[in-house]
Structures are given as C-alpha cells and as structure tokens.
Coordinates of C-alpha atoms and ligand atoms in Angstrom, one line a residue:
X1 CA 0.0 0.0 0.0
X2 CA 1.7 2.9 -1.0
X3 CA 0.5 7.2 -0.4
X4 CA -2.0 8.7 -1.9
X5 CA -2.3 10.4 -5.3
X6 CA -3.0 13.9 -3.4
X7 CA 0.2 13.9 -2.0
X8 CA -1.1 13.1 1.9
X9 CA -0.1 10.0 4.2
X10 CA -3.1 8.3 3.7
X11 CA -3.7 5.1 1.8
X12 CA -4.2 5.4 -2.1
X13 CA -6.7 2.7 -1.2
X14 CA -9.1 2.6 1.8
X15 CA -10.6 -0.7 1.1
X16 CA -6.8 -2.4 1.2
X17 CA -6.5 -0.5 4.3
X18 CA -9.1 -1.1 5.9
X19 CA -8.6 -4.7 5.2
X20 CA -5.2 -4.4 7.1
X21 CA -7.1 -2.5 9.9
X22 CA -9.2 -5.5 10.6
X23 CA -6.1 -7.7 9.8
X24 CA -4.4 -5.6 12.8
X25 CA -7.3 -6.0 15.1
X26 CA -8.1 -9.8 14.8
X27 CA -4.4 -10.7 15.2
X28 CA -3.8 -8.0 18.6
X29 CA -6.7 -9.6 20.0
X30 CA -5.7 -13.7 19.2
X31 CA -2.7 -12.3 21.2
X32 CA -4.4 -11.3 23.7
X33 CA -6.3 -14.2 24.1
X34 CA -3.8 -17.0 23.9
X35 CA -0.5 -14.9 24.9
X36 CA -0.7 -17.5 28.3
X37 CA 0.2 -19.9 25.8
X38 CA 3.3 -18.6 24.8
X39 CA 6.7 -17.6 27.0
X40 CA 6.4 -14.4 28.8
X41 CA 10.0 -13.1 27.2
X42 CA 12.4 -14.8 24.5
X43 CA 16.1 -13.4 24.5
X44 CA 16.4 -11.7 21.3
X45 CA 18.1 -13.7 18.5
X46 CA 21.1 -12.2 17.0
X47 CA 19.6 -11.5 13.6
X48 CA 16.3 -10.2 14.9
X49 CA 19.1 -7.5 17.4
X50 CA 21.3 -6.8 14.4
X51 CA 18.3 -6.4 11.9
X52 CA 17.6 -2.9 14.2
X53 CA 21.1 -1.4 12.8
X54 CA 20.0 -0.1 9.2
X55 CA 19.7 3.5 7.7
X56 CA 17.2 5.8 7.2
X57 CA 14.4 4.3 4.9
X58 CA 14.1 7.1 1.9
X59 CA 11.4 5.0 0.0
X60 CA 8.6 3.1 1.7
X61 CA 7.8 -0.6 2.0
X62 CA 4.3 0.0 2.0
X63 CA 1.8 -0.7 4.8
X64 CA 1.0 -4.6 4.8
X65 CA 5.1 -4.9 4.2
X66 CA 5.7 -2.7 7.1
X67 CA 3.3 -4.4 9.4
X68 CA 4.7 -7.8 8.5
X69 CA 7.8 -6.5 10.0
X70 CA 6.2 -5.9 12.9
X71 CA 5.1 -8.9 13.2
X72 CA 8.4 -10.9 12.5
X73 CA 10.7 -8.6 14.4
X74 CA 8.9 -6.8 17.2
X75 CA 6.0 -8.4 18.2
X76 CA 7.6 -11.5 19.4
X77 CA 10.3 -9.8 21.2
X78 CA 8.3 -7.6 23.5
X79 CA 9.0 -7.3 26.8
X80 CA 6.2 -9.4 27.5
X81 CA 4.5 -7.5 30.4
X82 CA 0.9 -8.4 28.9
X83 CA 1.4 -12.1 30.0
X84 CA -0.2 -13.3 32.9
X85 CA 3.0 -14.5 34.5
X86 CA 4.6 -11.0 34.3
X87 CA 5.8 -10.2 38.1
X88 CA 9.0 -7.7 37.1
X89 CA 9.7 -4.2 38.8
X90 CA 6.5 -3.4 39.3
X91 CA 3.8 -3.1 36.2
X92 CA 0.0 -3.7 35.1
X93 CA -0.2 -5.6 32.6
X94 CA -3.0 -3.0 30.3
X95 CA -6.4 -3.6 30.1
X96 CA -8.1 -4.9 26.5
X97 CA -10.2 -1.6 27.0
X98 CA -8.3 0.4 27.4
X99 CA -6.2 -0.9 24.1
X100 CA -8.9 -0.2 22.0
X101 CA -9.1 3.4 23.8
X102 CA -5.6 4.0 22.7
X103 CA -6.6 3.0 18.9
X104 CA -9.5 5.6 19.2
X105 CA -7.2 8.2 21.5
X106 CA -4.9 8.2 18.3
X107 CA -6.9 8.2 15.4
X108 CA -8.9 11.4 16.9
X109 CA -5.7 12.6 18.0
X110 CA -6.8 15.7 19.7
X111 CA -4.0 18.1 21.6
X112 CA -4.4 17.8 25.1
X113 CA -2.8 21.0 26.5
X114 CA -6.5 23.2 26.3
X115 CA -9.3 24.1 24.3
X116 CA -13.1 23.8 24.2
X117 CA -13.7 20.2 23.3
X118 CA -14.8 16.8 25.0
X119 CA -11.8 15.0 25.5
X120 CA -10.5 17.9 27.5
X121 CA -14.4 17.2 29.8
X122 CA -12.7 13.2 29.5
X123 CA -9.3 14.2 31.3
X124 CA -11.6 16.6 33.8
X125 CA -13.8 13.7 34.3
X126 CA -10.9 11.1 35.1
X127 CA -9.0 13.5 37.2
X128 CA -12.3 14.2 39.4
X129 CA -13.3 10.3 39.3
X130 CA -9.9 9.7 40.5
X131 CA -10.0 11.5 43.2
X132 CA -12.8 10.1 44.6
X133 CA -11.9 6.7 44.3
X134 CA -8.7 7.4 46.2
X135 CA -10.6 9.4 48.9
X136 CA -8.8 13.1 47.8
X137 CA -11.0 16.0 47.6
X138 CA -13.1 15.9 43.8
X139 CA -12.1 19.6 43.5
X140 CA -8.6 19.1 43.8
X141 CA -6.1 20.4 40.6
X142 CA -5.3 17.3 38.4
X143 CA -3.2 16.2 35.3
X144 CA -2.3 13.4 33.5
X145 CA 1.1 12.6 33.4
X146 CA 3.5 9.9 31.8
X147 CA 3.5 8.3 35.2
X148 CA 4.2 8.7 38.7
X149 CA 8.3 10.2 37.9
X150 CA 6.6 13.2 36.5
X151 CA 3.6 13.3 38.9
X152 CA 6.4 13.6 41.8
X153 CA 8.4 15.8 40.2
X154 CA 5.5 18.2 39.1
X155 CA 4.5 17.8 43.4
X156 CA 7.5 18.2 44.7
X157 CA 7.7 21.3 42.1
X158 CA 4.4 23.2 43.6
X159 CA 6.0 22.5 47.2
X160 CA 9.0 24.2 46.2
X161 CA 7.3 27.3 45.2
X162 CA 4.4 27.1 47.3
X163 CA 7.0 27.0 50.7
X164 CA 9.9 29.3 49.1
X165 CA 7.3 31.8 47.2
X166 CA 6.8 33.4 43.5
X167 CA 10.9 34.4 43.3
X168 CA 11.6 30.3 42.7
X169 CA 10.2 31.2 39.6
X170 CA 11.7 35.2 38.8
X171 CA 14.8 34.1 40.5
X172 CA 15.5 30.6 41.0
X173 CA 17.4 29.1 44.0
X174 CA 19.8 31.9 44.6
X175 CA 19.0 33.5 48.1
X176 CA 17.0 30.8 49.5
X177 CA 19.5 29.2 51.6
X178 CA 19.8 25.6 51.7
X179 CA 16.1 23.4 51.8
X180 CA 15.4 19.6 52.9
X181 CA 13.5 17.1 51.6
X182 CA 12.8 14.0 53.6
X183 CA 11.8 10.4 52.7
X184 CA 12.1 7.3 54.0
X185 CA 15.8 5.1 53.1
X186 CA 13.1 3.3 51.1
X187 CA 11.5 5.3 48.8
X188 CA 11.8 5.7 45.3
X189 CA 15.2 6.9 42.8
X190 CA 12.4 9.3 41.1
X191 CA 12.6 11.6 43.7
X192 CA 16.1 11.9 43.9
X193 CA 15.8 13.1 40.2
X194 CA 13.3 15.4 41.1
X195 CA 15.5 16.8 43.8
X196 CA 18.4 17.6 41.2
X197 CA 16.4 18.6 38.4
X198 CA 14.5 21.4 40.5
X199 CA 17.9 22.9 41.6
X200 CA 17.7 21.6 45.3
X201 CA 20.3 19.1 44.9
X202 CA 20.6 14.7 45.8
X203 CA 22.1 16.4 49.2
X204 CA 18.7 17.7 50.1
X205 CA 16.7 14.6 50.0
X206 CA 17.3 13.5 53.6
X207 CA 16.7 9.6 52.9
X208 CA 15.1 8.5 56.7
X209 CA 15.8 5.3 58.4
X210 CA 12.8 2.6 58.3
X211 CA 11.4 0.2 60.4
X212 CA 11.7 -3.7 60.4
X213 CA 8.4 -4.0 58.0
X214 CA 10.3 -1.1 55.8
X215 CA 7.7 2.2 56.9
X216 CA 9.1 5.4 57.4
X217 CA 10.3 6.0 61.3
X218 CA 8.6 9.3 62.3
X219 CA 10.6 9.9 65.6
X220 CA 13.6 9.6 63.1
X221 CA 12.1 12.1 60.9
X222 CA 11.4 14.5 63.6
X223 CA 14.6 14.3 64.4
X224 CA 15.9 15.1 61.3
X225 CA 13.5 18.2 60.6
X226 CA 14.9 19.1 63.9
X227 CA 18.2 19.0 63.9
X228 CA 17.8 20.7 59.8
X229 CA 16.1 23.5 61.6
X230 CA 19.3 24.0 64.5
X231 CA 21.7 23.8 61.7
X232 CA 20.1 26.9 59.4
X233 CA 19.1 24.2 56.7
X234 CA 15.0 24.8 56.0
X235 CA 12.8 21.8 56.0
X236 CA 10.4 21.7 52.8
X237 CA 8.4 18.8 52.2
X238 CA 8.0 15.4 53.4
X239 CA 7.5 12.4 50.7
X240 CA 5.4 9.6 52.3
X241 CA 5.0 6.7 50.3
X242 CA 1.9 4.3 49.9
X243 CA 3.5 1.2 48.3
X244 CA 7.1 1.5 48.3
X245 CA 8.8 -0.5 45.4
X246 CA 10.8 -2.8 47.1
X247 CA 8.3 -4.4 49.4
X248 CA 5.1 -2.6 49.0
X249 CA 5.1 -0.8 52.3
X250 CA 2.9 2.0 53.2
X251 CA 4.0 4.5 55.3
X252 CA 1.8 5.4 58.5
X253 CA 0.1 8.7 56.6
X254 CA -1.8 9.9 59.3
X255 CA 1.5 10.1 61.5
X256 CA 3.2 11.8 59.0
X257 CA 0.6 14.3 58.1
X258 CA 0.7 15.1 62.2
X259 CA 4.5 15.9 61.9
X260 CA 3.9 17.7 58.8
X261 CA 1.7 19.6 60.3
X262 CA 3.2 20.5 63.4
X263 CA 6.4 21.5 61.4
X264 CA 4.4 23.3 58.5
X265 CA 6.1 21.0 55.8
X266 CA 4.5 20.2 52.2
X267 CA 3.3 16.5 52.5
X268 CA 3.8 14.8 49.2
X269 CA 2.6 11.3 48.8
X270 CA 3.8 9.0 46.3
X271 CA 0.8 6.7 45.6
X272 CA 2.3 4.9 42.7
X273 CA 1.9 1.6 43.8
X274 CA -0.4 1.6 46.3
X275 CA -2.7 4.8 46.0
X276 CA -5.6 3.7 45.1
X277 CA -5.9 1.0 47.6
X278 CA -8.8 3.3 48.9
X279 CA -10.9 0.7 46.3
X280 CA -9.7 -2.0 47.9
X281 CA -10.4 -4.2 50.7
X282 CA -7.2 -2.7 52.4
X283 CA -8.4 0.6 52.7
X284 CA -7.8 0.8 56.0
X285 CA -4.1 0.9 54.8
X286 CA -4.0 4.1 53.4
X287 CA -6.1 6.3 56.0
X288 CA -4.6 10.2 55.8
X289 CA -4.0 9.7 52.1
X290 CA -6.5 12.9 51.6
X291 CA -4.2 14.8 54.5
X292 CA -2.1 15.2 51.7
X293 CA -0.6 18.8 50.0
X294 CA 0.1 16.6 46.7
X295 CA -0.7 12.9 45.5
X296 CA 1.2 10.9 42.8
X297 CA -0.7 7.9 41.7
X298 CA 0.3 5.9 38.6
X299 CA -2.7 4.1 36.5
X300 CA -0.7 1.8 34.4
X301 CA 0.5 0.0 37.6
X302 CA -2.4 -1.8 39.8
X303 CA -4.7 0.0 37.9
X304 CA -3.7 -1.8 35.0
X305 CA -4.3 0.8 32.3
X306 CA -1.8 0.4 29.2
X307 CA 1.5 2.2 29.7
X308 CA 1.9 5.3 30.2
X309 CA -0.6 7.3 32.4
X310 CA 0.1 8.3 35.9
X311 CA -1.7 11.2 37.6
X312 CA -0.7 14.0 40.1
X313 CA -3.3 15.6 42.0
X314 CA -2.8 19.2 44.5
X315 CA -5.0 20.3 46.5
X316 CA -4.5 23.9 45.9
X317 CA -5.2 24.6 42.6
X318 CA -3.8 28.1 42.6
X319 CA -0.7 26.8 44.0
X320 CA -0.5 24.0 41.3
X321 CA -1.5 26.7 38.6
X322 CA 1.3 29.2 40.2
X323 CA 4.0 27.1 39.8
X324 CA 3.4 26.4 36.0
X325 CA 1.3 29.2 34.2
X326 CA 2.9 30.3 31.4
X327 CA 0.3 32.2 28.6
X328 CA 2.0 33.9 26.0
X329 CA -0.3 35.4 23.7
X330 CA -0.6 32.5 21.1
X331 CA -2.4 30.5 23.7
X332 CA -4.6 33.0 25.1
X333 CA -7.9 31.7 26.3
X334 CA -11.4 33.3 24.9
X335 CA -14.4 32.7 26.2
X336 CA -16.2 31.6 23.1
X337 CA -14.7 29.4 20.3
X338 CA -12.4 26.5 20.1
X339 CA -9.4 28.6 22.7
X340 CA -12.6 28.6 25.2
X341 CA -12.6 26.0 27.9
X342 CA -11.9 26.6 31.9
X343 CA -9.0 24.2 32.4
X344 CA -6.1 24.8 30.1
X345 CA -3.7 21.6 31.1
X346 CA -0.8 23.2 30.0
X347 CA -1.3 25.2 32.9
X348 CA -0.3 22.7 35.2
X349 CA 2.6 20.9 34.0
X350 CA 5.6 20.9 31.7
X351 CA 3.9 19.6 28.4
X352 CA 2.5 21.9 26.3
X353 CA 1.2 19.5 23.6
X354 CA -0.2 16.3 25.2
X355 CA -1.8 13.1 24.1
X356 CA -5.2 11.9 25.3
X357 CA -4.0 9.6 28.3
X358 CA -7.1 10.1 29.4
X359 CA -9.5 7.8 27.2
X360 CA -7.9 4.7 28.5
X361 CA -8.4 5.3 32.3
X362 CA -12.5 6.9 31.5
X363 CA -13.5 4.0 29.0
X364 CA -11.8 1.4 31.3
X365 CA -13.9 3.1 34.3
X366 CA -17.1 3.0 32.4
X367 CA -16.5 -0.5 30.9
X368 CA -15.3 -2.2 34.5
X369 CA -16.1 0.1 37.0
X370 CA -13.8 1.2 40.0
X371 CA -14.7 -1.6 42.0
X372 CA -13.7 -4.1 39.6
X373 CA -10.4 -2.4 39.5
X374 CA -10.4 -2.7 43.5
X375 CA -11.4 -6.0 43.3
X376 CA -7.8 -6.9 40.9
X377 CA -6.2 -5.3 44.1
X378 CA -7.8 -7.8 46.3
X379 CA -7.2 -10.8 43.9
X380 CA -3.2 -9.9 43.8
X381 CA -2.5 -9.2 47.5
X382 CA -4.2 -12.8 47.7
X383 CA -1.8 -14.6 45.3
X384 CA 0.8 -12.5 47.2
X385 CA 0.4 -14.1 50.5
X386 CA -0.3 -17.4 49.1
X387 CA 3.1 -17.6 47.4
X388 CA 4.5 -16.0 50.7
X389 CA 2.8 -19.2 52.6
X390 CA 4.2 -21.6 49.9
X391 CA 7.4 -20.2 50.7
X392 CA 7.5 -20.0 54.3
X393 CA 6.4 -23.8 54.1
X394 CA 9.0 -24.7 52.0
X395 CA 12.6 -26.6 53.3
X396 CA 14.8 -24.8 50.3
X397 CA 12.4 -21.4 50.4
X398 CA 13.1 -18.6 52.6
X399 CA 11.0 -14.8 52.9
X400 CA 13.2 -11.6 52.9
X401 CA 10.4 -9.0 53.8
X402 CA 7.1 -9.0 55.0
X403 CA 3.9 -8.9 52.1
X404 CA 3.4 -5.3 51.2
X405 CA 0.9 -4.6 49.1
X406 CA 1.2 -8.1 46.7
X407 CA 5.0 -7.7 46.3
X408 CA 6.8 -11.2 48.1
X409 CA 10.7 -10.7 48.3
X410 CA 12.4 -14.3 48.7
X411 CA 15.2 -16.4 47.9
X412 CA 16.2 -19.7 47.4
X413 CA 18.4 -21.2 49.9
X414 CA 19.0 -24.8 49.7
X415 CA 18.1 -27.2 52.7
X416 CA 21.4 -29.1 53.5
X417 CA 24.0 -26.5 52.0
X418 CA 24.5 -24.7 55.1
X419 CA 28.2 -23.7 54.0
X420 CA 26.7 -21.3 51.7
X421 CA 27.6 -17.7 52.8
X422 CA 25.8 -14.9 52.1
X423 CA 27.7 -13.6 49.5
X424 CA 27.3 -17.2 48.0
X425 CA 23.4 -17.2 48.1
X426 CA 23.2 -13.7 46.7
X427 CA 25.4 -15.1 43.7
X428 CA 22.8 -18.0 43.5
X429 CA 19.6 -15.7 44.0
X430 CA 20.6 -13.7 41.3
X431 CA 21.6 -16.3 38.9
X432 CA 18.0 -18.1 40.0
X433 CA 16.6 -14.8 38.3
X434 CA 17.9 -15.2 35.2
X435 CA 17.2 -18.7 34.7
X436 CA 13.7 -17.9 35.2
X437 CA 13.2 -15.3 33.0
X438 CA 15.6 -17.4 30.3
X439 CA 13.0 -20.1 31.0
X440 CA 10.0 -17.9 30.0
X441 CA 8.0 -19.1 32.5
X442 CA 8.0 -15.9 34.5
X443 CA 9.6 -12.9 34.8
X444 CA 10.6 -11.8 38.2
X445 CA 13.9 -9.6 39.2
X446 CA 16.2 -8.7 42.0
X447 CA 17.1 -5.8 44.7
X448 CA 18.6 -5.8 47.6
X449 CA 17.5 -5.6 51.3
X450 CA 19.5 -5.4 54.1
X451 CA 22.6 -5.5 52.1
X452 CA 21.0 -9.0 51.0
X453 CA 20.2 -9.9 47.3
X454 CA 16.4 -11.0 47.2
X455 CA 13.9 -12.3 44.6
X456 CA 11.1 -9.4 44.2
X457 CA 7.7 -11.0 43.0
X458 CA 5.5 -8.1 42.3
X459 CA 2.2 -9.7 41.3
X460 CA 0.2 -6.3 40.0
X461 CA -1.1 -8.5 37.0
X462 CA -4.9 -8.6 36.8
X463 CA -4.4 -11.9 35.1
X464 CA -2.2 -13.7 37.3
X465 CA -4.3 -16.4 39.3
X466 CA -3.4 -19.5 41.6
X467 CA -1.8 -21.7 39.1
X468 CA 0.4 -19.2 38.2
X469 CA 1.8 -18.9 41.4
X470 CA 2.3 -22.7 41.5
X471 CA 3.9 -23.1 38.6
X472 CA 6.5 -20.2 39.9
X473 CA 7.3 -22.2 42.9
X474 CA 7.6 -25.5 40.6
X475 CA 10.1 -23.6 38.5
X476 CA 12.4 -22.4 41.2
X477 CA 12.3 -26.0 42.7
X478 CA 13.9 -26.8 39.3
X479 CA 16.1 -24.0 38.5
X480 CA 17.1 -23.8 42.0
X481 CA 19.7 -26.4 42.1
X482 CA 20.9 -25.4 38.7
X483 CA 21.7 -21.9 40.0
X484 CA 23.6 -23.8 43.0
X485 CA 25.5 -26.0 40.2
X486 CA 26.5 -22.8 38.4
X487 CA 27.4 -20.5 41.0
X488 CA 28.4 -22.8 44.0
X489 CA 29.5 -26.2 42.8
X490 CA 32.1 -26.2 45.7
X491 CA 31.8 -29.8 47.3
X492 CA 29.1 -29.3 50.3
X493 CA 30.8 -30.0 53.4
X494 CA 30.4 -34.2 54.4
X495 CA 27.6 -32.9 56.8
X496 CA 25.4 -31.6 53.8
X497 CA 23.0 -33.5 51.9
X498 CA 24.9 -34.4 48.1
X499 CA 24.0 -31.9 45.4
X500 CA 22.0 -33.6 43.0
X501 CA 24.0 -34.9 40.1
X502 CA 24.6 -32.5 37.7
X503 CA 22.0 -33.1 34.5
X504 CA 19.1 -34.6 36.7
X505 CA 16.9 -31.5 36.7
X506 CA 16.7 -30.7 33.1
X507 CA 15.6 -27.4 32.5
Ligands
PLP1 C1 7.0 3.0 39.8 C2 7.2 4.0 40.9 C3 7.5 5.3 40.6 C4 7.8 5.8 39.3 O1 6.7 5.7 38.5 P1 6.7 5.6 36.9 O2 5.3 5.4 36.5 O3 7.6 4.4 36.6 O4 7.3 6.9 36.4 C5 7.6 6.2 41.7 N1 7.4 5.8 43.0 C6 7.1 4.5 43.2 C7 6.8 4.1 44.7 C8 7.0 3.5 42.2 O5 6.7 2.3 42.5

C-alpha cells in the first residue's frame, strides 16, 4: 500500500487499508487471548538484534510490508509484560479496554494541552473520578502525566514554590538558603531526580531510616526536621509513600501528616503503587491519604491501564496553577470558540502538547467500573500471600520481607547447603533470576534488602491467578539447584546433603 495520489499520508486505497485494519485487530486480540500460551520473554536472536542497525528508509515498503515487519521482528520480542506471568519491577499488565481506547485516543488525536472540546471534559472527568476513588477532595487540581516520575516531580515542584514563594520562579534558587526534603531510606530513585532537576540538589533529600516491616520512622524524621532547623538548613516537604517499590510498604500517613503539620512542611505522597488502595479491601491501609498537599498515583501499575498514564493531584489549585502558568499570547484563552474552555492543562505541568491519556483510564472506568479495579487489588495481595505461605512452608524457600501490598521478596536457599555464605546465596539468587526469566515461565527480578540480594515478586497483573503462582514455585524448585550448580558447585561439606548430580533436573 503505498501514499496517496493527493500527495497526503493516507492510503491510495481505503478498502486495502481497511482490510489491514481488521487484519491488525483480529491478530492483537488472538494475542491477547492465547498470549498465556506462549513464554512471557524470549532473549532476542542475533539477527532479529542486528536487523535494528540499518539506515534511514528514503522510499517506503508499504503498509502490509511494514506491518509484516512488525510482526516478524517486534511483536515476538516484546517485553512481555501483557502475560499473565509477568511479576518484574512493578507493572500492570494494560487492560483490552483500554487498548482499543488507545486505537481511538490516536486516530482522533486531539492536543491535550486546552481548548473547548470533550476529550479535554474526559481528562476533567478522570481527574475528578480519581480522586474520589482514592478518597482526595473531587475539587482538587489534576493532570495526566507519563506516570508517577513526573507526577512527583510536578509535586515536589508546587511544594517548592508554594513554601519558598513566587521568586523560585523570577529568580530561582539563589537567596533561598539551603532546603530539605525527607523520605524514607526506602522510597523511590524518582525523587532523587526530582530533587536535582529542580535545583535543590541529591544532598537535600534526607533519605530517613525505616522500620523492620520497611515504613518510614517518624521519631527519626522528627529528628531530622529538627536538627535541619538547629543547623540553618529549611525543611520543605515530606515524601510519604503508599506502596514502596521494594516491598510494597505503606508508610503510616496519618502520623506523618501530624508531623507535617506540626512543622508546617508540604506532604507529598507517592501513591504509585499503592494509591488507590482506597478501592480495595485494604483501605484501612491508606487512612490520611487525603491529608495530603500533593498525590502521585500511577494508572498503568495496579490500575492496570496500558502504559503510560500516571496522575498527580494538589490540592491547591492556585498553587499547582502558580508554579506552572505560562500564557503567551498565542495561547490566550477566549471565552467563546475552540481557545474557550476553563481548564487549560498546559497550565499545570511541563507539556505543552499532550496526548489523550485520558481515554484509557474513562473508558476502562465505564467499561469495568472502579470496583472491579479494586477487586484486581484484592485478587493480587491474595496470590501474594499465598506464594509467601508456599514459601514459608517450603525446606529450600526462605522470605526476605514481610507482604506489602502483593509484592513477596524471597530467595532460594537450599536445605542441606549450610556452608553457603551470604555472599554465596546472593550469587545463586541472582543467577535463579535469570534462569527464570531465560526459562519464559516468569519474569521476576532482583534488589537488595538489608545489604542481601532478594527475589522481588511483584504480582500487580490482573491476570495472574493461583496456578500461576504454583507453577513459579515448581520452577524455582527446578532451577534452583541449577543456579547452585553454576554458582556454588564447591563440594558441600560431608555434613550436607549431596547436590543432586549434575543433569538430573533438566531445564
Ligand atoms: C514506579 C514507581 C515510581 C515511578 O513511576 P513511573 O510510573 O515508573 O514513572 C515512583 N514511585 C514508586 C513508589 C513507584 O513504584
């Protein structure tokens, strides 16, 4: 299929298109519905990585030629987070909805940053509907973002010039003295980003110690605000996290909104991974979420919605509008027209042209409803604590951290190979990562806790279910003692059980 005869992008022939359109459609959706089937991640073949490496195309394949390389070269080689066995970092795994929103989203392709039209009422709509479902006041300030990185960044951003005042913005830094930010040891490398890219420096994110189930210590943050303040340094904002990303733990937020407010500092809360627990059965978890100054919440983690969309809300919408307004006259508002509309988005955030986020998160609301999102939420944090049982049960099995949120940090540590050191099993642990994800049956990866290497299982896959979780625990019963063989095949001391011999677990 090759460009039309006026000169435009479009195809010379509808009919052929259209024919691919459907062809598309029909083969996303047999993806979708037997991608179980298939291994969750293939390590790219040499020839599909080198194929990558050529110039500039001047003259076009065509459409159907183009899509067939799709099909050969990326499709299969994805990184596989739409399979049900998908338990890496910490992802959703997108929503069927919300993929066809996306088709939709980009064939009307309207520009997000303002104007009178309904998809701007859609992002409205979402931000408000949000809100609610997360227990935050419905007229709070609200954007879309590319997820929760630039939700913090843009909250963190209003605290700065909401606490230091209008010169941030005439003057920048110079004259403010030296400012803290303070966060648990746990929380998340975004916010050291945000720290350096708004001028205040990695030094002043004061990273707090935790406790032994990983929340933020408040008498250790009171401490630090304290001894900021007798040492000249100004205390700014504290980050509380609901979810962290190493074991899901949610900071006490009603004790850290008290502190906050007895020190006057900006409370942040970074909601990425568990903000919208308010919809779950866990509520209870997250009570002084709405305390909050600012709220970052990501949609395409538990809320499954295809990447990317995450959403910042502030309560104080002149604050939020303060710290980004820019209006030059070519984007003047009017009050009648297509430049009419209350809420200009570019307002309220770095982009100026945006994409419409926003359709995935409203259909997949309409289609589902919130509490079938909730109810995902529940069914995770279930398969989460039964794999954290199966472990705990289990001779060569051992759990790093308690269950936060459905995130299950473990490691394998042979029964009968007690002269493996630490050092030892954090070689093995991390080898038993890569076998698994080599093996396609799962994808799951490492951090570290307590100077210890763990294996990080981070369900937030609405369609993981049991069997999946006992086929994990099958698989590192039989790539266990292979990542022993590889790493460790020192002779086990004569009061250890014998290895097994090498070859008798085939992968
Ligand atoms: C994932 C995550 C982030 C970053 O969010 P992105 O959507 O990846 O930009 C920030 N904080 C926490 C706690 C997270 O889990």
């Amino acid at each position: 299929m090759s460009g039309a005869a006026d000169g435009s992008l479009d195809p010379a022939d509808w009919n052929a298109f259209r024919a691919l359109a459907h062809r598309v459609v029909d083969d996303m959706v047999d993806r979708l519905e037997h991608r179980r089937d298939e291994p969750v991640w293939r390590p790219l073949p040499d020839d599909v990585r080198t194929s990558f490496d050529g110039p500039l195309p001047r003259t076009g394949i065509g459409a159907e030629a183009a899509y067939a390389e799709v099909l050969a070269r990326v499709v299969p080689y994805s990184m596989g987070n739409d399979h049900a066995r998908f338990w890496g970092w910490y992802m959703g795994a997108g929503h069927p909805v919300g993929n066809l929103a996306d088709l939709v989203a980009s064939v009307l392709n309207p520009n997000m940053g303002g104007g009178d039209h309904a998809p701007v009422l859609v992002e409205q709509q979402v931000v408000r509907w949000c809100a609610e479902a997360v227990g935050y006041p419905t007229d709070a300030s609200g954007l879309l973002v590319s997820g929760a990185s630039e939700a913090n960044l843009i909250g963190l951003a209003v605290a700065r010039s909401a606490v230091l005042g209008p010169t941030v913005r005439s003057d920048g830094l110079a004259g403010t003295g030296r400012v803290a930010v303070y966060a648990s040891a746990e929380v998340h490398s975004c916010h050291r980003k945000s720290c350096e890219v708004l001028g205040l420096g990695e030094a002043a994110l004061r990273l707090v110690p935790v406790h032994d189930d990983y929340t933020l210590d408040v008498d250790a943050l009171a401490e630090a605000v304290a001894a900021d303040r007798a040492a000249g340094i100004r205390p700014l904002a504290v980050v509380a996290t609901a979810g962290t990303i190493n074991t899901g733990a949610v900071d006490d937020l009603d004790a850290v909104a008290d502190l906050a407010a007895r020190e006057g500092l900006w409370l942040h809360v970074d909601g990425a991974i568990g903000g919208f627990l308010g919809l779950s059965g866990r509520a209870d978890l997250v009570r002084g979420l709405a305390r909050a100054d600012s709220l970052a919440l990501d949609l395409h983690k538990w809320m499954q919605a295809p990447i990317d969309v995450g959403l910042v809300l502030v309560r104080d919408e002149a604050a939020h509008r303060a710290t980004f307004s820019v209006v030059p006259a070519y984007l003047r508002h009017a009050t009648r027209g297509l430049a009419a509309g209350d809420v200009w988005f570019n307002e309220y955030g770095i982009d100026l042209t945006r994409g419409f986020r926003a359709l995935k998160v409203w259909m997949a609301l309409l289609a589902l409803g919130a509490d079938a999102h909730g109810a995902v939420m529940d069914r995770t944090t279930a398969l989460a604590h039964t794999l954290a049982d199966r472990v705990d049960a289990h001779p060569d099995l051992e759990r790093m951290a308690p269950v936060g949120c459905d995130i299950v940090c473990l490691r394998y540590r042979p029964d009968g190979r007690a002269d493996l050191d630490d050092e030892e099993l954090d070689a093995v642990n991390r080898e038993l990562v890569l076998l698994v994800q080599e093996s396609g049956v799962a994808i799951v990866t490492e951090t570290t806790l307590r100077g210890r290497l763990a294996v990080r299982v981070a369900i937030g896959n609405h369609r993981s279910v049991p069997d999946d979780v006992d086929l994990f625990v099958a698989t590192l019963e039989r790539l266990g003692p292979e990542a022993v063989r590889t790493v460790a095949p020192a002779a086990p001391s004569p009061s250890a059980a014998p290895t097994p011999a090498p070859g008798a677990t085939p992968r």
